PDB file of C-alpha atoms (C1' of nucleotides) in Angstrom:
ATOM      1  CA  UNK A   1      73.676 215.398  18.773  1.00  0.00           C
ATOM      2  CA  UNK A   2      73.175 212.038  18.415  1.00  0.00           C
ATOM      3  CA  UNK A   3      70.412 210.214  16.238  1.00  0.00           C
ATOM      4  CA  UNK A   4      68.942 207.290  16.309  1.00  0.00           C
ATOM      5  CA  UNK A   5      68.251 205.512  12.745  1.00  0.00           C
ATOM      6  CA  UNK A   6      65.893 202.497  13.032  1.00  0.00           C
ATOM      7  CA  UNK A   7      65.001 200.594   9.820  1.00  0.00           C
ATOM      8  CA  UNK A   8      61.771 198.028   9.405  1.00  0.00           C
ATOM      9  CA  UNK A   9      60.081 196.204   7.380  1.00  0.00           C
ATOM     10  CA  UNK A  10      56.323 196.477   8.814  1.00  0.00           C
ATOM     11  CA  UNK A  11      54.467 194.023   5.736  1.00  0.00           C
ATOM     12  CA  UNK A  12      51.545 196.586   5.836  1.00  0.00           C
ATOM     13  CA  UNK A  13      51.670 199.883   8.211  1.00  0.00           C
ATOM     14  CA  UNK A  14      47.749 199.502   8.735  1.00  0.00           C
ATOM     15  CA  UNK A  15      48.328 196.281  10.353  1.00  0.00           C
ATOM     16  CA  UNK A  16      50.713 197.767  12.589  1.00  0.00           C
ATOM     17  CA  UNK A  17      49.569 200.602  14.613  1.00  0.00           C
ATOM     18  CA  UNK A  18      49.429 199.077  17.956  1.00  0.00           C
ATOM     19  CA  UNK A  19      53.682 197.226  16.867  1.00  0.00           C
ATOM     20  CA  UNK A  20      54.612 201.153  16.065  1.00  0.00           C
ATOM     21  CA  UNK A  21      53.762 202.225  19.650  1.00  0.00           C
ATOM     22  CA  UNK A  22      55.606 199.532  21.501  1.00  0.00           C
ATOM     23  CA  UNK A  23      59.090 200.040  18.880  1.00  0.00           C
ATOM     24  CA  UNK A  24      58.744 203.950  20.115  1.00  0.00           C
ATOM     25  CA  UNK A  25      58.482 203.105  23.567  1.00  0.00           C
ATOM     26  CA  UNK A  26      60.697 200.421  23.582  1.00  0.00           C
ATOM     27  CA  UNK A  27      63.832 202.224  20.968  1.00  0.00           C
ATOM     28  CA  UNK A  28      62.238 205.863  20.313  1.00  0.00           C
ATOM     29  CA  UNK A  29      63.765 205.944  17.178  1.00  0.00           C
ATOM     30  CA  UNK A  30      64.597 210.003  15.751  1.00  0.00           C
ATOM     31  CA  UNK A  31      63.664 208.572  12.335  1.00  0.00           C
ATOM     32  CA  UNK A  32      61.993 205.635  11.525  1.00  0.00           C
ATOM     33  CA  UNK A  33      62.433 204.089   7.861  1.00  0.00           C
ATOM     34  CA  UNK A  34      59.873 201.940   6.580  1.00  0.00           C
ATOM     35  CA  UNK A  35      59.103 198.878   3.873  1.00  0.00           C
ATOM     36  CA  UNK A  36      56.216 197.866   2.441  1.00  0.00           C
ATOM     37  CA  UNK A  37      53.909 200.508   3.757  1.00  0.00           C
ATOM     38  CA  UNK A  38      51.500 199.000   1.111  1.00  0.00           C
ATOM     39  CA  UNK A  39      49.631 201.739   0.904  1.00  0.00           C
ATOM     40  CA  UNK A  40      48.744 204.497  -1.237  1.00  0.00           C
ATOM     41  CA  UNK A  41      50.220 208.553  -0.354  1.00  0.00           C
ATOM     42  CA  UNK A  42      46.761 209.711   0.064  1.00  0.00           C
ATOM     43  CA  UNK A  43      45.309 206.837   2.088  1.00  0.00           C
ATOM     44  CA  UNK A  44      48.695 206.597   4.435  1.00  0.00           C
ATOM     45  CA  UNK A  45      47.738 207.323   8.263  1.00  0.00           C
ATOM     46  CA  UNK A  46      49.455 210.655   9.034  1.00  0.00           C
ATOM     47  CA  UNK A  47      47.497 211.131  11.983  1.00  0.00           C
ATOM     48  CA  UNK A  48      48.731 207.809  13.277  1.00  0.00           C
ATOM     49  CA  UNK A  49      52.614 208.571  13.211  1.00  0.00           C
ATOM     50  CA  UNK A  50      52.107 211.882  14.276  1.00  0.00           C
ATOM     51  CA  UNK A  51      50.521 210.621  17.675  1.00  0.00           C
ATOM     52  CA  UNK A  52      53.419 208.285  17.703  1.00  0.00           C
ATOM     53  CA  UNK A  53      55.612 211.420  18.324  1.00  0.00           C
ATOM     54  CA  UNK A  54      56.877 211.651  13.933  1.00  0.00           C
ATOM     55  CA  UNK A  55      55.758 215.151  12.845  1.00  0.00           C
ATOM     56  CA  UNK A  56      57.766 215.117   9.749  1.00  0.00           C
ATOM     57  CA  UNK A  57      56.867 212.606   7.638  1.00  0.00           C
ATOM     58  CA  UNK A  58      58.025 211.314   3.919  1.00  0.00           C
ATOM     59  CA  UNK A  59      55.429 208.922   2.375  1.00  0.00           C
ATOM     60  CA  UNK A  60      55.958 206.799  -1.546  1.00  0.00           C
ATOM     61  CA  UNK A  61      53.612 204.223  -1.232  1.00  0.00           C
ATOM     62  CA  UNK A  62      51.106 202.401  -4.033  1.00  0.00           C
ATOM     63  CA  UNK A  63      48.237 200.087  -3.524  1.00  0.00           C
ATOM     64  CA  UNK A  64      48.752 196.564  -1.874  1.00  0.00           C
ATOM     65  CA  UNK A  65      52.613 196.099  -2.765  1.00  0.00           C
ATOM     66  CA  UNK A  66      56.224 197.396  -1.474  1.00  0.00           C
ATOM     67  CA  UNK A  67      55.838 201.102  -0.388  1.00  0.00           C
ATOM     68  CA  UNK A  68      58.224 203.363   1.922  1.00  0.00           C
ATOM     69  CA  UNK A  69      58.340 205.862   4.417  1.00  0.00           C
ATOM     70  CA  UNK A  70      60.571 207.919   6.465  1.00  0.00           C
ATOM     71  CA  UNK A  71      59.238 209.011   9.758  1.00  0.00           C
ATOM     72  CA  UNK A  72      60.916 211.755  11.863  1.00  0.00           C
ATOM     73  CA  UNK A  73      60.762 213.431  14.987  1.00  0.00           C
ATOM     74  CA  UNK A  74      64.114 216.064  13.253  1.00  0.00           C
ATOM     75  CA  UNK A  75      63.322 218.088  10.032  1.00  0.00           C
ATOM     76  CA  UNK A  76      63.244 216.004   6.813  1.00  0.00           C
ATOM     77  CA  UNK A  77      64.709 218.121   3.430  1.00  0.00           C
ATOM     78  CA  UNK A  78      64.132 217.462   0.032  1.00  0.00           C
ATOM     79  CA  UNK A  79      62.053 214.555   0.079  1.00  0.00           C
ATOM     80  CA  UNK A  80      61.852 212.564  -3.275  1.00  0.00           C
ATOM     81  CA  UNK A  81      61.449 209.188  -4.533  1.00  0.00           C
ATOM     82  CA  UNK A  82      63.793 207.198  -7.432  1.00  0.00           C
ATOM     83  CA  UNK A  83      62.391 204.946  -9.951  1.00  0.00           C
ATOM     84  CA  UNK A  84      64.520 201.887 -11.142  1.00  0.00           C
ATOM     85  CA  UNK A  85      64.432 199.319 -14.049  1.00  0.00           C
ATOM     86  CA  UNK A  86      61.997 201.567 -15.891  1.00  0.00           C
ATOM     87  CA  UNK A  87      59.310 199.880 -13.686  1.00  0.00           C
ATOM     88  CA  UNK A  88      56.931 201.942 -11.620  1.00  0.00           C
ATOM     89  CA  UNK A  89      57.415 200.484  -8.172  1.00  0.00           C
ATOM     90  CA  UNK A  90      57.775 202.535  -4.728  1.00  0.00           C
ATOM     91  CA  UNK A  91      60.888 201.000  -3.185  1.00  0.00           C
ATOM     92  CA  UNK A  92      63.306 204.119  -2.818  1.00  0.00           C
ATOM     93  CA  UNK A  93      62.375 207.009  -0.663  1.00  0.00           C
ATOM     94  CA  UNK A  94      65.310 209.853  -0.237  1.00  0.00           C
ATOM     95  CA  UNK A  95      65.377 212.731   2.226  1.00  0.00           C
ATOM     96  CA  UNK A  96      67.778 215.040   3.649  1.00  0.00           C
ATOM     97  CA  UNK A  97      68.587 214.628   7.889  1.00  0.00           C
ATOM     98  CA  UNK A  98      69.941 217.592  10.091  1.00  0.00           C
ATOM     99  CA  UNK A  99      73.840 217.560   9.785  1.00  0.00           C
ATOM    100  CA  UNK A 100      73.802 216.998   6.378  1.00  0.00           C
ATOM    101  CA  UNK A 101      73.206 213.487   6.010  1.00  0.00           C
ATOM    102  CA  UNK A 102      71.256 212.193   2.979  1.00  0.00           C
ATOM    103  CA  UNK A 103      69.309 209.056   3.582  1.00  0.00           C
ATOM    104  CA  UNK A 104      68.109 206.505   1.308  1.00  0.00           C
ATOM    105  CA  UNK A 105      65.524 204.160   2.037  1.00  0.00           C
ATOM    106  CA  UNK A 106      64.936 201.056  -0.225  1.00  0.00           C
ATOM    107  CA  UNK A 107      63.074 197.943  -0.576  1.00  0.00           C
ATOM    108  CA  UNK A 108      64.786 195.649  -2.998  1.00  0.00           C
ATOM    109  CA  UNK A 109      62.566 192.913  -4.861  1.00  0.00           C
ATOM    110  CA  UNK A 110      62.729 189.796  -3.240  1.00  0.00           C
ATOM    111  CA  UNK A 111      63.212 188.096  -6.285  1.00  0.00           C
ATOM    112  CA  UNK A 112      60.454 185.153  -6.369  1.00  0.00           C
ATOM    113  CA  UNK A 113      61.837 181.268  -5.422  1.00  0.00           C
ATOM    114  CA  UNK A 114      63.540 180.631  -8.872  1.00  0.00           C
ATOM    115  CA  UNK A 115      67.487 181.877  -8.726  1.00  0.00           C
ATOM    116  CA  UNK A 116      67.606 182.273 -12.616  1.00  0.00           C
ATOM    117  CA  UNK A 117      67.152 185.339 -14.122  1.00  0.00           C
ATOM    118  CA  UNK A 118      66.458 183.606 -17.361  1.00  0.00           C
ATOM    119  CA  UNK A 119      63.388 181.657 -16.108  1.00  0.00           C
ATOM    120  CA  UNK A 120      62.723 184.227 -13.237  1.00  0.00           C
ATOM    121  CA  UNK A 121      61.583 187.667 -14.264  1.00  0.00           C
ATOM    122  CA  UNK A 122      61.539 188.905 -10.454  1.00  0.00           C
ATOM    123  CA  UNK A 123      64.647 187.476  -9.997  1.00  0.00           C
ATOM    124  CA  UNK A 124      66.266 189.609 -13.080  1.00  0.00           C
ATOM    125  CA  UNK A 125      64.872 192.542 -11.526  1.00  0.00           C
ATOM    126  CA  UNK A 126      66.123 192.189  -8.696  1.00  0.00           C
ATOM    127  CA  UNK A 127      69.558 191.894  -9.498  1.00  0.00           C
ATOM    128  CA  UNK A 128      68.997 194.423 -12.192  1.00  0.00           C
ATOM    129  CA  UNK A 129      67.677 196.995  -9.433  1.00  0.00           C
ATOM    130  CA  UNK A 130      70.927 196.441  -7.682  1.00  0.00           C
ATOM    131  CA  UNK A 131      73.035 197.078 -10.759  1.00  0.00           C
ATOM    132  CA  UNK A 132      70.787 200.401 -11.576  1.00  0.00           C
ATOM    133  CA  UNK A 133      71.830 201.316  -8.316  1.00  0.00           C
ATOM    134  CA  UNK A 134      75.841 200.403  -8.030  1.00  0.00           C
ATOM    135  CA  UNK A 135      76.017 202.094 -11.083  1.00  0.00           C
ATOM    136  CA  UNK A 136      74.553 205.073  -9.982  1.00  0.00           C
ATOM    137  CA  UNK A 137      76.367 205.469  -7.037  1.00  0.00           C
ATOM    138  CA  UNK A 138      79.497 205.044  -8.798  1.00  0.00           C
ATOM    139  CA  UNK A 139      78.910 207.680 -10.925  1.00  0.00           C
ATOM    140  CA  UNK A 140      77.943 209.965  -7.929  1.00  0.00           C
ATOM    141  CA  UNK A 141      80.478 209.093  -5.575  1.00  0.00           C
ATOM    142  CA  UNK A 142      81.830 211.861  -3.527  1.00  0.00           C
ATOM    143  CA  UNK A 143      83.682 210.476  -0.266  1.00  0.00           C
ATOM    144  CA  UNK A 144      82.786 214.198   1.448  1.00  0.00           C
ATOM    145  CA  UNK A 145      79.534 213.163   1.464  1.00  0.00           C
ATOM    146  CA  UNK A 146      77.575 211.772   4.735  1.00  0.00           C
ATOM    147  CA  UNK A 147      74.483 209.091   3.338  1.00  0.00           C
ATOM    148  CA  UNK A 148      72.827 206.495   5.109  1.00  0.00           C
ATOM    149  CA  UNK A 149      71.760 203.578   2.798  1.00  0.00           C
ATOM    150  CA  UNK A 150      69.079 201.508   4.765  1.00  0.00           C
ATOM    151  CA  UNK A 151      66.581 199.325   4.092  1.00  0.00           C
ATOM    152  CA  UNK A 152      64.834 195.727   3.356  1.00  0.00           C
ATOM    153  CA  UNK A 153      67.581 194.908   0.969  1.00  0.00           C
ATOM    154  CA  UNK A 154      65.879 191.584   0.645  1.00  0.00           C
ATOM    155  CA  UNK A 155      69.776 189.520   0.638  1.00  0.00           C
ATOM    156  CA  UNK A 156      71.766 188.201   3.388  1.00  0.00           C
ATOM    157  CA  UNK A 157      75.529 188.500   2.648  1.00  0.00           C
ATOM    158  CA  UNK A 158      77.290 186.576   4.954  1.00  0.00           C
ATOM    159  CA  UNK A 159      77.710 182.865   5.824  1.00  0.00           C
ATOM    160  CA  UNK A 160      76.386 184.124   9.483  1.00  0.00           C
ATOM    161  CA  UNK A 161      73.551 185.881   8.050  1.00  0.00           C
ATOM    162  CA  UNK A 162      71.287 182.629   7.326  1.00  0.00           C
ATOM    163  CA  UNK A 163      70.656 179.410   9.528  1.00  0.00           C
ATOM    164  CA  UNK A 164      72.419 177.413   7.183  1.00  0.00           C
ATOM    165  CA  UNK A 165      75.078 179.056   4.824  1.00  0.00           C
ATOM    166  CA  UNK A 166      75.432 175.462   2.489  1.00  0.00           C
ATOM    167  CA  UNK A 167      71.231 175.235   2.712  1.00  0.00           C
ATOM    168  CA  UNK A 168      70.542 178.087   1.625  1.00  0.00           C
ATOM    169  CA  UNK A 169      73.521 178.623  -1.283  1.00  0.00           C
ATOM    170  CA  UNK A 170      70.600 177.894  -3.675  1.00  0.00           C
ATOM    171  CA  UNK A 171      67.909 179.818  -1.940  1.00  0.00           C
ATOM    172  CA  UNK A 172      66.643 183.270  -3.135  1.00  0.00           C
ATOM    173  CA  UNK A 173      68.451 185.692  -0.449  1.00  0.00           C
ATOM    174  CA  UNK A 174      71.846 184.241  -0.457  1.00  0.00           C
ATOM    175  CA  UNK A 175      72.926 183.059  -3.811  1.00  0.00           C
ATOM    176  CA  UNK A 176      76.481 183.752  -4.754  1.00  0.00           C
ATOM    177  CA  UNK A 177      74.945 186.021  -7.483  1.00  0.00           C
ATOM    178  CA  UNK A 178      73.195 187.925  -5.669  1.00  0.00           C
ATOM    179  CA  UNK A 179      75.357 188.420  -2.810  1.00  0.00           C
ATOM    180  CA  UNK A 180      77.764 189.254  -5.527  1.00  0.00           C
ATOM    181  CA  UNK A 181      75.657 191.735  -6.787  1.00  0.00           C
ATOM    182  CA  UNK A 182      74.895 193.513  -3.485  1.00  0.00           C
ATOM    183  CA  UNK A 183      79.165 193.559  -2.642  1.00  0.00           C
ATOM    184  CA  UNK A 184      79.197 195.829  -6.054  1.00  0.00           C
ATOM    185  CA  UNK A 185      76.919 198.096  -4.706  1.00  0.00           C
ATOM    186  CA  UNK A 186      78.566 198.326  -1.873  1.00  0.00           C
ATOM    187  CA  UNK A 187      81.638 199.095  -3.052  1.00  0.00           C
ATOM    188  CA  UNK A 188      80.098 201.422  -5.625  1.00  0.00           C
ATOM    189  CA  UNK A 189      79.376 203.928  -2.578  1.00  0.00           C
ATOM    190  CA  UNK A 190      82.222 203.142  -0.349  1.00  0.00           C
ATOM    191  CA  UNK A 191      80.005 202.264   2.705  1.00  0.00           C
ATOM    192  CA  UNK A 192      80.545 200.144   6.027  1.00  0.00           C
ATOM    193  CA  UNK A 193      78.083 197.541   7.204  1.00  0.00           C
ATOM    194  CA  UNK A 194      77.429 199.672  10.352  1.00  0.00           C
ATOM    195  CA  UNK A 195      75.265 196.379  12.197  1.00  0.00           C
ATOM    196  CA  UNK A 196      78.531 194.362  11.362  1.00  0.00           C
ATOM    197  CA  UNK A 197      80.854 196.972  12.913  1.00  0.00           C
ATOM    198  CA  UNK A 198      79.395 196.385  16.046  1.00  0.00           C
ATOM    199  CA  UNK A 199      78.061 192.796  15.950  1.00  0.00           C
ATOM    200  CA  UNK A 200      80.635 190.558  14.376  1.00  0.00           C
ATOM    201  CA  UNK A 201      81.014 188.328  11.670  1.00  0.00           C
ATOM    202  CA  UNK A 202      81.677 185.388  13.449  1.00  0.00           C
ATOM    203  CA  UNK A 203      77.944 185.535  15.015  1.00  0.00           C
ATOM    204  CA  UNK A 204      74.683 184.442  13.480  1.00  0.00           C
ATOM    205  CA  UNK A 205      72.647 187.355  13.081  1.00  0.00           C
ATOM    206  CA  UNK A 206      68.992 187.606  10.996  1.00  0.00           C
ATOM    207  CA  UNK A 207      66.263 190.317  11.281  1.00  0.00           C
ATOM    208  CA  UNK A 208      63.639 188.320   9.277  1.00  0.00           C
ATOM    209  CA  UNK A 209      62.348 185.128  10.342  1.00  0.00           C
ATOM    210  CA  UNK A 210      59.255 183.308   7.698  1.00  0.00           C
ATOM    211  CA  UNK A 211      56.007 183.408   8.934  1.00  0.00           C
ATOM    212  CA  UNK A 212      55.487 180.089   7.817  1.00  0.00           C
ATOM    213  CA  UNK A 213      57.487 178.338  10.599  1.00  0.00           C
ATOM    214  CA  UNK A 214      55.316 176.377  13.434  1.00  0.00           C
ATOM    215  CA  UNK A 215      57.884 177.638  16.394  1.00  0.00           C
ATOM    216  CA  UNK A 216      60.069 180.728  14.660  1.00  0.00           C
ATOM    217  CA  UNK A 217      62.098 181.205  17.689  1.00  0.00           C
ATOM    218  CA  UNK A 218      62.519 177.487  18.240  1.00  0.00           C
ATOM    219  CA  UNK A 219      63.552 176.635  14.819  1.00  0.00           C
ATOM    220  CA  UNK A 220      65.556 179.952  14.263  1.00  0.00           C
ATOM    221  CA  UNK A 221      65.872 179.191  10.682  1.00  0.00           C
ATOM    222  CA  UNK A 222      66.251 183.751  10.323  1.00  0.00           C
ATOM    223  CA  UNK A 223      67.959 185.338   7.669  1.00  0.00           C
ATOM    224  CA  UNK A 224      69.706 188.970   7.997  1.00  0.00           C
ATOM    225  CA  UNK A 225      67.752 190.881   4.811  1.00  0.00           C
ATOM    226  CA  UNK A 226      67.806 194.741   6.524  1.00  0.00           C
ATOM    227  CA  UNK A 227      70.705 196.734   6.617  1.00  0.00           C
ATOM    228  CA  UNK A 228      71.902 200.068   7.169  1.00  0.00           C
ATOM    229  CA  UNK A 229      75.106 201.065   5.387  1.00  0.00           C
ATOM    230  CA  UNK A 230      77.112 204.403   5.867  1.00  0.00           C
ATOM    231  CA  UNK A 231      79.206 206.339   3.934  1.00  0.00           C
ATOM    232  CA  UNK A 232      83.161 206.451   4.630  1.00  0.00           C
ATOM    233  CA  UNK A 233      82.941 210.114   5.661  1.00  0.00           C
ATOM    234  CA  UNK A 234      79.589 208.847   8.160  1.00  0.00           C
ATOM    235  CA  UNK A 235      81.254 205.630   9.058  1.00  0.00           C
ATOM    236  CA  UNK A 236      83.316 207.176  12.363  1.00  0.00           C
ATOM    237  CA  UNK A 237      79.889 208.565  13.806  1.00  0.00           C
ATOM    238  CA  UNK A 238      78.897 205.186  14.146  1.00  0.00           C
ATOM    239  CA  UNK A 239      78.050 204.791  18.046  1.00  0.00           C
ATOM    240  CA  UNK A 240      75.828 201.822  18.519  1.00  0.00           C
ATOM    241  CA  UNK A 241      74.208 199.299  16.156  1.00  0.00           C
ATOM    242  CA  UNK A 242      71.310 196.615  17.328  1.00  0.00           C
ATOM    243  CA  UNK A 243      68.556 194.148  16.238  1.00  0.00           C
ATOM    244  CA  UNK A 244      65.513 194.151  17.912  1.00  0.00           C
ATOM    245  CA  UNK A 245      64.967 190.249  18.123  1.00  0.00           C
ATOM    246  CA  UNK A 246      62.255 190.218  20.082  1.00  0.00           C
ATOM    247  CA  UNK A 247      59.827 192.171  17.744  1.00  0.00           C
ATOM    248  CA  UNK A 248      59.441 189.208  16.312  1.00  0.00           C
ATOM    249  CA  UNK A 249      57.651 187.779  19.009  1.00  0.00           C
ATOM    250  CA  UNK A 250      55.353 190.639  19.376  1.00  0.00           C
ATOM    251  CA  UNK A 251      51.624 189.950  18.757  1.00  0.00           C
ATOM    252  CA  UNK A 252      50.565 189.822  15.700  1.00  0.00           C
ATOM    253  CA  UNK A 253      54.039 190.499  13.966  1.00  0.00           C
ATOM    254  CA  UNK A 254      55.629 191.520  11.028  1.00  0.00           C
ATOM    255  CA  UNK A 255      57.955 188.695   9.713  1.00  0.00           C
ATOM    256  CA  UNK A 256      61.120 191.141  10.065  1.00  0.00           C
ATOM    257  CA  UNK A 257      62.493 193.119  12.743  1.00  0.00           C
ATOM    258  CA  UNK A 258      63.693 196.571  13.623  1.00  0.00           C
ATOM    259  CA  UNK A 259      67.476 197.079  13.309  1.00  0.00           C
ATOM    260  CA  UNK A 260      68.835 200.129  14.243  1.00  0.00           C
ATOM    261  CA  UNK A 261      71.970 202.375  14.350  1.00  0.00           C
ATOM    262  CA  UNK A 262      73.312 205.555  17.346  1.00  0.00           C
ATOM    263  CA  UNK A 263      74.812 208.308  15.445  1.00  0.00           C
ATOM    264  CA  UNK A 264      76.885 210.857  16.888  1.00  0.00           C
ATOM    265  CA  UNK A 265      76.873 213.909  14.974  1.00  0.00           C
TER     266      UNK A 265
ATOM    267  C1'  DA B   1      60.554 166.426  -0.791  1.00  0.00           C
ATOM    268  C1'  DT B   2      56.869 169.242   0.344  1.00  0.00           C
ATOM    269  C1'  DG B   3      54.230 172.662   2.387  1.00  0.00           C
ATOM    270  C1'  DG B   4      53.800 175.494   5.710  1.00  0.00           C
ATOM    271  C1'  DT B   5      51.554 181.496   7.028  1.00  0.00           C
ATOM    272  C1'  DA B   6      50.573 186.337   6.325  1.00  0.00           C
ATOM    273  C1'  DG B   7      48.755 190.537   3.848  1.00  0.00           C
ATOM    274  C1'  DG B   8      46.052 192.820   0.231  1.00  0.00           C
ATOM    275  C1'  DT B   9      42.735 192.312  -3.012  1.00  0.00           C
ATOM    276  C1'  DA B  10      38.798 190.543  -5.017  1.00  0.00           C
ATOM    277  C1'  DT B  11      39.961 185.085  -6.355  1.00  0.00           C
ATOM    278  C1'  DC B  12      44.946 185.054  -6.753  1.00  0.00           C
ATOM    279  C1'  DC B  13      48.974 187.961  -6.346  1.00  0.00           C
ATOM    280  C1'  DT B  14      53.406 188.661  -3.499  1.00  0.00           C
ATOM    281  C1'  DA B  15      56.458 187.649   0.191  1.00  0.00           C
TER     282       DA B  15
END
DNA sequence: ATGGTAGGTATCCTA
């Protein structure tokens, strides 16, 4: 069997209706993993993604901010939600996938402009939210296991991941703390940069672009913020990894893209 | 160096 994984960031799912019908014609994703949904459980448009072709459906959402979703066209099990830094936002959805797998969808803070968590509340929660987390999955480690960690994880890691590597070394995103701080969780779980299997490290790469640009494609000043991450034991089902660029471009657009992984189960 | 845009909410927050 093989499953297509396809993460997004769609800055509002209301907005985004006509967007979620060209990503399933254009990718037809077998589960579609979504960040800030910003909307509510009981106000979220289940009719919607069940036209789209997603009749099983996972939805932690709250009013106006961050909010995810897993939609599905396979069986989702166990469907629950994690709260972090004692704080009662909706940024980790978890469900079980056919074959075993156990998928975790997050949306990490994105820290606010000040990289000091002294002076920067948002910023100490996000890198607190990503020691919660390494910690956690240090604890729980078990190599058997097959999990998918995906998500907005609001940092790009690598000197290819942002236009500029020494422009941006003070810039929310890609600070040596933070990137320092995502590498720990990393290695907490074990998992491979599936997107960087396939697309290497030598090329520029970025699934979020600001909106605030005049020309975003002529300027190309992108950062890569969404990831999806696999466990060692997942890791060698890894078929095919991609970034849908040209969402971006879409009419009225979400500032990030679609990135998505093939897994052969 | 600064400000630029978008979305949700209810007048300013977050990204």
């Amino acid at each position: 069997m093989r499953l297509r994984v396809t993460t997004w960031n769609v800055n509002s799912i209301r907005l985004r209706e006509p967007l979620l019908a060209r990503l399933v014609e254009t990718l037809r994703p077998d589960v579609l993993c979504l960040q800030e949904t910003k909307i509510e459980d009981d106000r979220f448009p289940y009719d919607m993604v069940r036209r789209l072709g997603f009749e099983h459906v996972y939805a932690h959402g709250q009013k106006a901010y961050h909010g995810v979703a897993v939609l599905a066209r396979v069986p989702l099990s166990e469907p629950r939600s994690m709260r972090w830094c004692e704080i009662d936002h909706a940024r980790h959805a978890i469900v079980g996938l056919p074959g075993g797998i156990e998928l975790h969808n997050l949306y990490i803070p994105a820290g606010g402009d000040l990289p000091d968590p002294e002076l920067n509340p948002k910023f100490a929660h996000k890198l607190d939210m990503l020691a919660e987390l390494a910690t956690w999955h240090e604890a729980h480690r078990d190599d058997r296991r097959h999990l998918i960690l995906l998500g907005d994880l609001n940092i790009a890691p690598l000197p290819t991941d942002v236009w500029s590597h020494t422009q941006l070394l003070d810039v929310v995103s890609h600070t040596p703390v933070e990137v320092a701080a995502l590498d720990r969780l990393q290695r907490a779980g074990g998992f491979v940069d599936a997107v960087r299997t396939v697309i290497p490290a030598e090329q520029k790469l970025y699934s979020w672009w600001s909106y605030r640009a005049r020309d975003w494609a002529a300027s190309d000043r992108g950062r890569r913020l969404d990831h999806v991450w696999l466990s060692p034991a997942l890791a060698p089902a890894l078929a095919a990894a991609s970034v849908l660029r040209e969402a971006r471009g879409w009419p009225q657009p979400s500032d990030h893209v679609p990135v998505s992984v093939d897994l052969d189960l």
